Short mmCIF file of N, CA and C in Angstrom, two decimals:
data_model
loop_
_atom_site.label_atom_id
_atom_site.label_comp_id
_atom_site.label_asym_id
_atom_site.label_seq_id
_atom_site.Cartn_x
_atom_site.Cartn_y
_atom_site.Cartn_z
N GLU A 1 9.47 -15.68 -22.52
CA GLU A 1 9.34 -14.96 -21.73
C GLU A 1 10.89 -14.83 -20.48
N TYR A 2 11.70 -13.27 -20.72
CA TYR A 2 12.71 -13.81 -19.99
C TYR A 2 13.42 -13.16 -19.10
N SER A 3 13.17 -13.39 -17.47
CA SER A 3 13.17 -12.94 -16.71
C SER A 3 14.83 -11.95 -15.92
N PHE A 4 15.11 -11.41 -14.93
CA PHE A 4 16.29 -11.23 -14.62
C PHE A 4 16.39 -10.79 -13.44
N PHE A 5 17.66 -10.80 -12.41
CA PHE A 5 17.05 -10.60 -11.61
C PHE A 5 18.09 -8.86 -10.87
N VAL A 6 17.97 -8.44 -10.44
CA VAL A 6 18.74 -6.92 -10.11
C VAL A 6 18.96 -7.85 -8.34
N PRO A 7 20.57 -6.82 -7.84
CA PRO A 7 20.40 -7.08 -6.97
C PRO A 7 19.99 -5.94 -5.82
N LYS A 8 19.50 -6.00 -4.41
CA LYS A 8 18.67 -5.15 -3.92
C LYS A 8 19.37 -4.42 -3.03
N ASP A 9 21.28 -4.61 -2.86
CA ASP A 9 21.65 -3.80 -2.72
C ASP A 9 22.56 -2.41 -3.50
N ILE A 10 21.50 -2.45 -3.87
CA ILE A 10 22.09 -1.00 -5.68
C ILE A 10 21.83 0.18 -4.92
N GLU A 11 20.97 0.37 -3.94
CA GLU A 11 20.56 1.50 -3.38
C GLU A 11 21.08 2.95 -3.41
N ASN A 12 22.17 3.01 -3.58
CA ASN A 12 23.29 4.37 -3.85
C ASN A 12 23.78 4.42 -5.12
N ASP A 13 24.19 3.25 -5.40
CA ASP A 13 24.62 3.17 -7.32
C ASP A 13 23.94 3.70 -8.05
N THR A 14 24.75 3.82 -9.81
CA THR A 14 24.34 4.53 -10.83
C THR A 14 23.72 3.61 -11.32
N VAL A 15 22.11 3.45 -11.68
CA VAL A 15 22.11 2.28 -12.32
C VAL A 15 21.53 2.81 -13.52
N VAL A 16 21.65 2.47 -14.98
CA VAL A 16 20.79 2.40 -16.94
C VAL A 16 20.02 1.86 -16.56
N ILE A 17 19.04 1.79 -16.96
CA ILE A 17 17.66 0.87 -17.15
C ILE A 17 16.97 1.16 -18.74
N GLN A 18 16.73 0.21 -19.39
CA GLN A 18 16.00 0.41 -20.91
C GLN A 18 14.83 -0.28 -20.68
N GLY A 19 13.46 0.26 -21.07
CA GLY A 19 12.28 -0.56 -20.93
C GLY A 19 11.65 -0.12 -21.07
N LYS A 20 10.36 -0.10 -20.31
CA LYS A 20 9.04 0.74 -20.93
C LYS A 20 8.10 1.08 -19.45
N ALA A 21 7.71 2.41 -19.32
CA ALA A 21 6.75 3.07 -18.08
C ALA A 21 5.65 3.15 -18.59
N PHE A 22 4.52 2.75 -17.60
CA PHE A 22 3.40 3.13 -17.64
C PHE A 22 2.69 2.84 -16.39
N VAL A 23 1.34 3.82 -16.91
CA VAL A 23 0.42 4.13 -15.70
C VAL A 23 -0.60 3.07 -15.58
N SER A 24 -1.09 2.05 -14.54
CA SER A 24 -2.44 1.70 -14.88
C SER A 24 -3.66 2.29 -13.91
N GLU A 25 -4.58 2.50 -13.72
CA GLU A 25 -5.58 3.31 -13.35
C GLU A 25 -6.27 2.14 -12.84
N VAL A 26 -6.87 1.74 -11.60
CA VAL A 26 -7.70 1.33 -11.21
C VAL A 26 -9.65 1.81 -10.74
N SER A 27 -10.73 1.70 -11.28
CA SER A 27 -11.65 2.47 -11.13
C SER A 27 -12.25 2.61 -10.00
N VAL A 28 -12.74 3.51 -8.96
CA VAL A 28 -13.83 3.18 -7.74
C VAL A 28 -14.02 1.98 -7.97
N GLU A 29 -15.14 1.83 -8.85
CA GLU A 29 -16.34 0.69 -8.62
C GLU A 29 -15.29 -0.76 -9.22
N GLU A 30 -14.37 -0.72 -9.75
CA GLU A 30 -13.37 -1.88 -9.34
C GLU A 30 -13.15 -2.27 -7.88
N GLN A 31 -12.41 -1.10 -7.41
CA GLN A 31 -11.62 -0.90 -6.36
C GLN A 31 -12.55 -1.47 -5.11
N ARG A 32 -13.76 -1.13 -5.12
CA ARG A 32 -14.59 -1.39 -4.73
C ARG A 32 -15.22 -2.94 -4.61
N HIS A 33 -15.21 -3.25 -5.97
CA HIS A 33 -15.68 -4.83 -6.33
C HIS A 33 -15.02 -5.77 -5.56
N PHE A 34 -13.69 -5.36 -5.85
CA PHE A 34 -12.27 -6.60 -5.20
C PHE A 34 -12.22 -6.21 -3.51
N ALA A 35 -12.92 -4.87 -2.81
CA ALA A 35 -12.94 -4.96 -1.07
C ALA A 35 -13.80 -5.92 -1.48
N SER A 36 -14.97 -5.50 -1.60
CA SER A 36 -16.11 -6.57 -1.51
C SER A 36 -15.72 -7.85 -1.18
N ASP A 37 -14.93 -8.32 -2.31
CA ASP A 37 -15.52 -9.43 -2.86
C ASP A 37 -13.49 -9.89 -1.09
N ALA A 38 -13.40 -8.96 -0.99
CA ALA A 38 -12.24 -9.45 -0.19
C ALA A 38 -13.63 -9.62 1.65
N GLY A 39 -13.97 -9.08 1.48
CA GLY A 39 -14.92 -9.20 2.56
C GLY A 39 -15.21 -7.71 3.66
N LYS A 40 -14.65 -6.78 2.72
CA LYS A 40 -14.15 -5.51 4.17
C LYS A 40 -15.63 -5.57 4.13
N THR A 41 -15.51 -4.02 4.88
CA THR A 41 -16.68 -3.56 5.85
C THR A 41 -17.44 -2.87 4.53
N GLU A 42 -18.79 -2.54 5.29
CA GLU A 42 -19.30 -1.28 3.99
C GLU A 42 -18.69 -0.50 4.73
N GLU A 43 -18.50 0.09 5.61
CA GLU A 43 -17.97 1.62 5.63
C GLU A 43 -16.57 1.47 4.49
N GLU A 44 -15.55 0.80 4.75
CA GLU A 44 -14.13 0.64 4.14
C GLU A 44 -14.60 0.62 2.76
N ILE A 45 -15.44 0.07 1.89
CA ILE A 45 -15.76 0.33 0.44
C ILE A 45 -16.05 1.16 0.62
N ALA A 46 -17.31 2.06 1.19
CA ALA A 46 -18.15 3.31 1.03
C ALA A 46 -16.33 4.29 1.08
N SER A 47 -14.85 4.64 1.83
CA SER A 47 -14.28 5.04 2.18
C SER A 47 -13.18 5.47 0.51
N ILE A 48 -13.47 4.08 0.10
CA ILE A 48 -12.56 4.29 -1.10
C ILE A 48 -13.16 4.78 -2.27
N THR A 49 -13.32 6.30 -2.61
CA THR A 49 -13.83 7.18 -3.46
C THR A 49 -12.42 7.95 -4.53
N THR A 50 -12.10 7.37 -4.57
CA THR A 50 -10.17 8.12 -6.00
C THR A 50 -10.07 6.77 -6.46
N PRO A 51 -10.02 6.56 -7.71
CA PRO A 51 -9.28 6.06 -8.89
C PRO A 51 -7.94 5.69 -8.56
N LYS A 52 -7.44 4.75 -8.38
CA LYS A 52 -6.12 4.35 -7.55
C LYS A 52 -5.25 4.16 -8.89
N ARG A 53 -3.86 5.13 -8.99
CA ARG A 53 -2.67 5.05 -9.81
C ARG A 53 -1.55 3.45 -9.65
N THR A 54 -1.41 3.04 -10.55
CA THR A 54 0.01 2.37 -10.32
C THR A 54 0.93 2.42 -11.24
N TYR A 55 2.33 2.78 -10.91
CA TYR A 55 3.41 3.41 -12.06
C TYR A 55 4.15 2.22 -11.93
N SER A 56 4.68 1.83 -13.12
CA SER A 56 5.10 0.43 -12.96
C SER A 56 6.67 0.81 -14.55
N PHE A 57 7.08 -0.17 -14.56
CA PHE A 57 8.76 -0.22 -15.66
C PHE A 57 8.63 -1.96 -15.19
N ILE A 58 8.73 -2.18 -17.54
CA ILE A 58 8.94 -3.53 -17.13
C ILE A 58 10.65 -2.72 -18.21
N ALA A 59 11.52 -3.81 -17.75
CA ALA A 59 12.74 -3.04 -17.82
C ALA A 59 13.96 -4.25 -18.93
N ASN A 60 13.97 -4.21 -19.98
CA ASN A 60 14.85 -4.92 -21.05
C ASN A 60 15.92 -5.35 -20.68
N GLY A 61 16.35 -4.45 -20.02
CA GLY A 61 17.69 -4.52 -19.47
C GLY A 61 18.41 -3.67 -18.56
N VAL A 62 19.39 -4.15 -17.22
CA VAL A 62 19.49 -2.75 -16.40
C VAL A 62 21.41 -3.18 -16.40
N LEU A 63 22.22 -2.06 -16.32
CA LEU A 63 22.82 -1.52 -16.27
C LEU A 63 23.61 -1.02 -14.50
N ILE A 64 24.40 -1.48 -14.09
CA ILE A 64 24.89 -1.59 -12.87
C ILE A 64 26.44 -0.70 -13.18
N LYS A 65 26.72 0.59 -12.56
CA LYS A 65 27.93 0.91 -12.98
C LYS A 65 28.66 0.66 -11.79
N GLU A 66 30.04 -0.10 -11.96
CA GLU A 66 30.82 0.38 -10.75
C GLU A 66 31.79 0.83 -10.06
#
């Protein structure tokens, strides 16, 4: 596994990335379990009512245009 770093100050630069985008979903049951393990209150746990989606991208490469 090889890692690389991307500069933080490229907010307004043109960037081309290549890799894999994916969506992960954590069920309500799993979120409630994690909340319980973290010591959350019953009220906080009960307030979890929708699955949580996370959008991620694993880059193979990044090209920052000058």
